[in-house]
XYZ file of C-alpha atoms in Angstrom:
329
model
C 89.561 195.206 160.658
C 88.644 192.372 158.526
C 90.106 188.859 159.134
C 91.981 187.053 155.888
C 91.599 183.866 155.900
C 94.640 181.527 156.628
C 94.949 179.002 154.303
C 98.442 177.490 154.347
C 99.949 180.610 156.116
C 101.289 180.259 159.604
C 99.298 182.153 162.486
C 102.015 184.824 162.678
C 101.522 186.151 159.320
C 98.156 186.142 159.278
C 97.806 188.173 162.216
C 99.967 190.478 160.853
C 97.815 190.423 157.728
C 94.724 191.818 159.623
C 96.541 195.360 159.740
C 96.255 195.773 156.033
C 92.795 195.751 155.889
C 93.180 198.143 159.425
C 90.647 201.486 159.038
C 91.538 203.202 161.791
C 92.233 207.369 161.594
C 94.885 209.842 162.500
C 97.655 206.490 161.386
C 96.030 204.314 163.486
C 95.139 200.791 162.493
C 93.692 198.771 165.528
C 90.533 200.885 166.571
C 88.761 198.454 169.091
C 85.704 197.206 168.883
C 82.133 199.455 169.363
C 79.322 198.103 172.322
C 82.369 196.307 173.882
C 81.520 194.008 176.733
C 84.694 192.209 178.062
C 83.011 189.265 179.398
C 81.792 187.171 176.355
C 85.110 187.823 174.848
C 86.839 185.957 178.082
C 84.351 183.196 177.905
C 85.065 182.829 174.258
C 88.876 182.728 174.910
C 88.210 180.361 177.924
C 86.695 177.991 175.324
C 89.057 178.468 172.896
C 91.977 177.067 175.473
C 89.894 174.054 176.839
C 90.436 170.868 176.702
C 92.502 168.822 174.317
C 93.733 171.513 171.409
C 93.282 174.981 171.165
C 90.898 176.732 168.689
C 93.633 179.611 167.687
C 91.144 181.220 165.289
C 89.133 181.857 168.224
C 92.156 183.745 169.749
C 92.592 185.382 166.639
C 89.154 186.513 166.196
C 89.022 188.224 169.741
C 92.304 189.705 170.608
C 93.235 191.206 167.317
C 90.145 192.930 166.799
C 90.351 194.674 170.368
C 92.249 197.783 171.492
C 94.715 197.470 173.924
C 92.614 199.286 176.683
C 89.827 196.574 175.909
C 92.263 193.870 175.937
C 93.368 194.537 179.614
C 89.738 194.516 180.326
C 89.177 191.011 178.669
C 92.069 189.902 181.232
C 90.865 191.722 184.123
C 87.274 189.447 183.219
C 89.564 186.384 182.663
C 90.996 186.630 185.649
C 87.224 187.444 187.383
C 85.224 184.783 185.666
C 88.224 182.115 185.750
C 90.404 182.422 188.542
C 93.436 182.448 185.642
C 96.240 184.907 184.642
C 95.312 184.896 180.426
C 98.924 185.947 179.275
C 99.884 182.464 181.106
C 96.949 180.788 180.091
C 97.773 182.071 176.317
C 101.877 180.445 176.792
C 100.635 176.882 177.944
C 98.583 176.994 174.759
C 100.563 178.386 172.135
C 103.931 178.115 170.809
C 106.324 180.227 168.763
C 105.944 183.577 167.299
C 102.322 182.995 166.946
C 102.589 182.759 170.953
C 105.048 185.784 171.123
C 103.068 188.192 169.080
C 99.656 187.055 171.140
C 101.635 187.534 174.324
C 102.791 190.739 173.144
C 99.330 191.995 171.960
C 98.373 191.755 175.927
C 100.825 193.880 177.585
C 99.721 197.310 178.265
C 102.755 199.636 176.261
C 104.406 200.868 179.206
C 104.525 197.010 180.420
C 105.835 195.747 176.661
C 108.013 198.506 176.315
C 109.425 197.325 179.860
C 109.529 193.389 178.616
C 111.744 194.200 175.309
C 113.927 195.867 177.221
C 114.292 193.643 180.162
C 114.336 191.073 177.602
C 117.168 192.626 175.999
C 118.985 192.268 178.800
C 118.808 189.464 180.232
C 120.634 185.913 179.704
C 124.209 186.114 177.635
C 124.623 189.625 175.387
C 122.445 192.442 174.833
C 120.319 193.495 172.768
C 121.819 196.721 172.332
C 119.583 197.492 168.628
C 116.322 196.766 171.099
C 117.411 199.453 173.689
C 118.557 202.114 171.565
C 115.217 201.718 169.172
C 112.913 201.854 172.414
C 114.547 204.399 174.015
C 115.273 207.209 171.026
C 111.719 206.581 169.866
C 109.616 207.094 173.153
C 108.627 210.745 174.724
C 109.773 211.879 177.744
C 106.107 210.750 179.369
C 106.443 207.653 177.940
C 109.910 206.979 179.358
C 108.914 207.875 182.609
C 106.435 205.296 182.789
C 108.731 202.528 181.175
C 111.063 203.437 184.055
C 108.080 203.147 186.167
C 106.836 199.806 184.831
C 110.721 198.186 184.672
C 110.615 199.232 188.323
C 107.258 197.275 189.148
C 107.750 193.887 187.042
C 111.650 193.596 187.560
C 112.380 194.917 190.769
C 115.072 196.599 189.423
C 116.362 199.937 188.170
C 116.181 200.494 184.396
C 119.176 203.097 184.528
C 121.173 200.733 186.521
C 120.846 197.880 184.353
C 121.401 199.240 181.614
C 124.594 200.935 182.969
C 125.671 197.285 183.616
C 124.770 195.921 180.311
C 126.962 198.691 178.498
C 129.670 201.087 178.405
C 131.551 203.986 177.352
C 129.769 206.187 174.635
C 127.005 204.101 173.913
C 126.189 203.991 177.940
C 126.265 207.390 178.486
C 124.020 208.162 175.413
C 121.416 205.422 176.464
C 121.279 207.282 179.904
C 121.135 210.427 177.991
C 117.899 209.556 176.647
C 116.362 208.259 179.535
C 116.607 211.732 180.993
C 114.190 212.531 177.999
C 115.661 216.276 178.259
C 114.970 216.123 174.246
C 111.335 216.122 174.587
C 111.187 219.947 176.164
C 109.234 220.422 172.787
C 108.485 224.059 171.297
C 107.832 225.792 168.262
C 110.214 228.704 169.058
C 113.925 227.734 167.678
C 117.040 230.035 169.105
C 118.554 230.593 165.589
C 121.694 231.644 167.164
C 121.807 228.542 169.672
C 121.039 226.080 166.365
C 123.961 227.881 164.746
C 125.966 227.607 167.815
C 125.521 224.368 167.921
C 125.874 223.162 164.446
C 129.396 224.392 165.456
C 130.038 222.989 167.684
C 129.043 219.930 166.151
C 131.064 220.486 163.534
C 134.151 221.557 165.552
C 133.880 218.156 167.678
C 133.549 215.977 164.447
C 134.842 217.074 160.450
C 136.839 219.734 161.636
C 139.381 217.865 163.793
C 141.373 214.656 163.501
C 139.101 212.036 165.516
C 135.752 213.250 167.151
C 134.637 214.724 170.720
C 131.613 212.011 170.740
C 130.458 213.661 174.083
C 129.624 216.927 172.391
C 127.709 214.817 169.859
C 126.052 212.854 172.627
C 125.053 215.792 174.334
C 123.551 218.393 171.624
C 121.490 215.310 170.221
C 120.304 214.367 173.793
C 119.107 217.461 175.265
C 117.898 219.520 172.323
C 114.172 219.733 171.136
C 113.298 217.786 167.697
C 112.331 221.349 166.322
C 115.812 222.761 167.723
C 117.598 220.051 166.134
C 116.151 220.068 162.220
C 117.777 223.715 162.738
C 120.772 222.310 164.038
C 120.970 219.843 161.217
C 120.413 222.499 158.934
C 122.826 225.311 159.854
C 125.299 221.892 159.681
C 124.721 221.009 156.429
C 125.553 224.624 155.388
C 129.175 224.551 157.591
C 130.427 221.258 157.114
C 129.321 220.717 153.670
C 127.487 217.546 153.923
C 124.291 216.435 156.051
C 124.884 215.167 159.843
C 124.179 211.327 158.862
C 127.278 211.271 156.685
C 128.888 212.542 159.281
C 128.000 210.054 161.713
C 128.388 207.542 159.708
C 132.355 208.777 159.203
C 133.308 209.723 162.540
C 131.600 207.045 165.056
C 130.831 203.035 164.511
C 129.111 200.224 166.152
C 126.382 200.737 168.432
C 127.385 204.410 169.183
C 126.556 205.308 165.709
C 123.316 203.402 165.590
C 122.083 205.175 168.499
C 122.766 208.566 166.928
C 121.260 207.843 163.534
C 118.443 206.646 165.300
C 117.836 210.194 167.011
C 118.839 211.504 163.797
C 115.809 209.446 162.096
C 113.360 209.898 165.126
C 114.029 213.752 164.713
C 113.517 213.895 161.079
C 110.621 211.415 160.784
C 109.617 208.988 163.257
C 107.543 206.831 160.518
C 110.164 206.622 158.135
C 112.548 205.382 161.232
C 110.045 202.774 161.758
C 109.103 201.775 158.647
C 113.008 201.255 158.433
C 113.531 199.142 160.921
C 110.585 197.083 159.113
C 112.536 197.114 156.204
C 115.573 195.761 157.099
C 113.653 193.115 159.392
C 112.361 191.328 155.987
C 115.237 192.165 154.384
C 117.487 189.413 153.032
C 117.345 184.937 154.343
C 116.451 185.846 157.476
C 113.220 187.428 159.040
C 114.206 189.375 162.316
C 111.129 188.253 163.741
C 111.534 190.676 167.377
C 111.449 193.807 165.598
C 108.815 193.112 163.220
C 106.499 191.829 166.500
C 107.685 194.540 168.482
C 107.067 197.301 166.005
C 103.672 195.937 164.363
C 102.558 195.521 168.264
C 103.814 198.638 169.746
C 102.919 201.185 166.696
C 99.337 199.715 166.271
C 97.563 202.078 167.678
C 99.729 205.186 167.548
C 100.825 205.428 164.104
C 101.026 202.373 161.846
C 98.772 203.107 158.786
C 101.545 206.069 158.255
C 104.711 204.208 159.102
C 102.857 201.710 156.147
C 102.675 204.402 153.857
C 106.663 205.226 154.179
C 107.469 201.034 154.109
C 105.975 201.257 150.813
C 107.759 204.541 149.201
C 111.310 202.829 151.105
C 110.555 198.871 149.985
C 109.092 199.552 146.846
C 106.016 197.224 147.616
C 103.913 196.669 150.885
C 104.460 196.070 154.315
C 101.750 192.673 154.445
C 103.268 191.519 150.758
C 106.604 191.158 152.205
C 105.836 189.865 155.361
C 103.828 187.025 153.076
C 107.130 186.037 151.725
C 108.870 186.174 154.579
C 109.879 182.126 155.805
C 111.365 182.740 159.056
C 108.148 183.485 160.734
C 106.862 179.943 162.434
């Protein structure tokens, strides 16, 4: 990656700016650095945070231009060469976004996964968009470790919480997908099951006068992505018109965002993303969580891609709207 310079832009948006210059492969756009050696990078940070001020280029400099795995390693040294924690070190010194997207940057995924949705959570209201986006976008591994690293930082069960932060239809389909029972991925499809259920879909939803949401729930929950873009076929075919639509007309509120977002995830997981982007920058307000939280969390997996569908969605780039965004400070 290739640092822009700043000018009069806030720190947040020009961090975010380094991942359009990103060459990574295979999507990726943070690739680490080569002949990595954790310790000069601490001491460089160190200096960065001492004394009056705080050279934020510095931080800039190091931590953006590091994996993840290599950033853990600069903290491990940090913590060696110092005596200090560096995420705390990092919130005594910064302030704002600029300090929640550097904080965020240090987490290990399973950890920041585990923060957003503890974060979520916690205080007055929930989060509800942060949960369902977390949860119907992560493999069953990767759930099993959030559950694992919730566990360790929180003390607390993850399925339990989240049962007492919701109810109804939207808590049963957020437990749902904490099983991860949709991630029994295979190639083979049972062409008579798909039918079967596209159905039964349709039975619980157009066909009658209000909808069996538990049927819904379940089919989406429990079937395999490849399964279910034969499910969503054989439904378009009985009912006439594509499963979104009828989502859209036969559930509401958080219920139906948590299906369309399995809907999305099933279809295309970079064009669910690159949503959630969109509608982040979209309009007088920047929602400055998701567009962290995204940015942070895809880095490495599959951001150059989720770029490329921002782009055919927004009509112009991901970094040239973020530019104009004003909320960011």
């Amino acid at each position: 990656m290739v640092l822009l310079p700043c000018g009069d832009w806030n720190k947040s948006q020009c961090v975010f700016l380094l991942w359009k210059s990103g060459t990574g492969t295979e999507g990726k756009s943070v690739m680490g650095a080569l002949n990595f050696d954790p310790a000069p990078d601490a001491q460089t940070l160190y200096k960065a945070m001492k004394g009056l001020g705080t050279d934020e280029q510095a931080i800039i400099d190091v931590l953006t231009k590091r994996s993840n795995m290599q950033r853990q390693q600069i903290a491990k040294s940090f913590k060696g060469q110092f005596g200090k924690d560096l995420i705390e070190s990092l919130k005594s010194e910064l302030s704002g976004n600029f300090e929640r997207l550097i904080v965020a940057l240090m987490y290990s995924p399973f950890k920041y996964d585990a923060k957003e949705l503890h974060d979520a959570m916690k205080g007055v209201g929930t989060s509800e968009d942060v949960i369902i986006e977390i949860l119907a976008s992560r493999t069953k591994a990767q759930i099993k470790e959030i559950i694992k690293a919730y566990k360790e930082e929180y003390g607390s069960d993850l399925e339990e919480d989240i049962k007492s932060e919701t109810s109804g239809y939207l808590e049963q389909i957020l437990v749902c997908l904490l099983q991860g029972e949709r991630d029994n991925a295979t190639l083979y499809v049972d062409t008579a099951l798909a039918l079967q259920d596209a159905e039964t879909l349709y039975a619980a939803g157009e066909k009658i006068r209000g909808t069996d949401e538990t049927q819904f729930i379940t089919i989406l929950c429990t079937r395999s992505a490849t399964h279910l873009l034969k499910v969503f076929e054989e439904y378009q075919k009985l009912a006439g018109k594509s499963i979104e639509d009828s989502i859209k007309s036969e559930t509401h509120g958080s219920l139906e965002d948590a299906m369309l977002a399995i809907v999305k995830c099933t279809r295309n997981i970079r064009c669910y993303f690159a949503e959630r982007l969109y509608y982040a920058l979209k309009g007088a307000g920047t929602d400055d969580g998701t567009l962290i939280r995204v940015i942070v969390s895809r880095s490495e997996v599959d951001l150059n891609l989720i770029k490329a569908e921002f782009k055919h969605i927004a009509g112009k780039s991901l970094s040239s709207m973020i530019l104009v965004s004003s909320i960011l400070i």
